[in-house]
Amino acid sequence: MVRILRDAVPEGVKRHGVSEVSIDAWRKRFGEMVSDDVKRLKTLEAENARLKKMVAERDL
């Protein structure tokens, strides 16, 4: 994904087959991040979702 964000939008659309809207959304969310930052963010988001699920199941 970080590679896609480095490309100009029209080039990214052609080369990677994603929409301009997707690229713009990714740039807003991940624009200044490097690939290690993106991996860490995704790991933390997955852990957060897992913990929320555990709390929800416990509260049932």
CSV table of C-alpha atoms in Angstrom, one decimal:
chain,number,residue,atom,x,y,z
A,1,MET,CA,0.0,0.0,0.0
A,2,VAL,CA,2.8,2.4,0.8
A,3,ARG,CA,4.2,1.8,-2.7
A,4,ILE,CA,0.8,2.8,-4.2
A,5,LEU,CA,0.8,6.0,-2.2
A,6,ARG,CA,4.2,7.0,-3.6
A,7,ASP,CA,2.9,6.9,-7.2
A,8,ALA,CA,0.9,9.7,-8.7
A,9,VAL,CA,-2.8,9.0,-8.6
A,10,PRO,CA,-3.4,8.3,-12.3
A,11,GLU,CA,-0.3,6.0,-12.3
A,12,GLY,CA,-1.5,4.2,-9.2
A,13,VAL,CA,-4.9,3.7,-10.7
A,14,LYS,CA,-3.5,2.1,-13.8
A,15,ARG,CA,-0.6,0.2,-12.3
A,16,HIS,CA,-2.4,-1.2,-9.3
A,17,GLY,CA,-6.1,-1.3,-10.4
A,18,VAL,CA,-7.5,0.7,-7.5
A,19,SER,CA,-9.8,3.7,-7.7
A,20,GLU,CA,-8.8,7.3,-7.1
A,21,VAL,CA,-11.2,7.4,-4.2
A,22,SER,CA,-9.3,4.5,-2.5
A,23,ILE,CA,-6.0,6.2,-3.0
A,24,ASP,CA,-7.2,9.5,-1.7
A,25,ALA,CA,-8.7,7.7,1.4
A,26,TRP,CA,-5.4,5.9,2.0
A,27,ARG,CA,-3.4,9.1,1.6
A,28,LYS,CA,-5.5,10.7,4.3
A,29,ARG,CA,-5.1,7.8,6.6
A,30,PHE,CA,-1.6,6.6,5.9
A,31,GLY,CA,0.0,9.5,4.0
A,32,GLU,CA,3.1,10.1,6.1
A,33,MET,CA,3.6,6.5,7.3
A,34,VAL,CA,6.3,4.2,6.2
A,35,SER,CA,5.6,0.5,5.6
A,36,ASP,CA,6.6,-0.5,9.2
A,37,ASP,CA,4.2,2.1,10.6
A,38,VAL,CA,1.4,0.7,8.5
A,39,LYS,CA,2.2,-2.9,9.7
A,40,ARG,CA,2.2,-1.8,13.3
A,41,LEU,CA,-1.1,0.1,12.9
A,42,LYS,CA,-2.8,-2.9,11.4
A,43,THR,CA,-1.4,-5.1,14.2
A,44,LEU,CA,-2.7,-2.8,16.8
A,45,GLU,CA,-6.1,-2.5,15.1
A,46,ALA,CA,-6.4,-6.3,15.0
A,47,GLU,CA,-5.4,-6.6,18.7
A,48,ASN,CA,-7.9,-3.8,19.6
A,49,ALA,CA,-10.7,-5.7,17.8
A,50,ARG,CA,-9.8,-8.9,19.5
A,51,LEU,CA,-9.8,-7.3,22.9
A,52,LYS,CA,-13.2,-5.6,22.3
A,53,LYS,CA,-14.6,-9.0,21.3
A,54,MET,CA,-13.3,-10.5,24.5
A,55,VAL,CA,-14.9,-7.8,26.6
A,56,ALA,CA,-18.2,-8.1,24.7
A,57,GLU,CA,-18.3,-11.9,25.2
A,58,ARG,CA,-17.4,-11.5,28.9
A,59,ASP,CA,-20.2,-9.1,29.4
A,60,LEU,CA,-22.9,-11.4,27.9
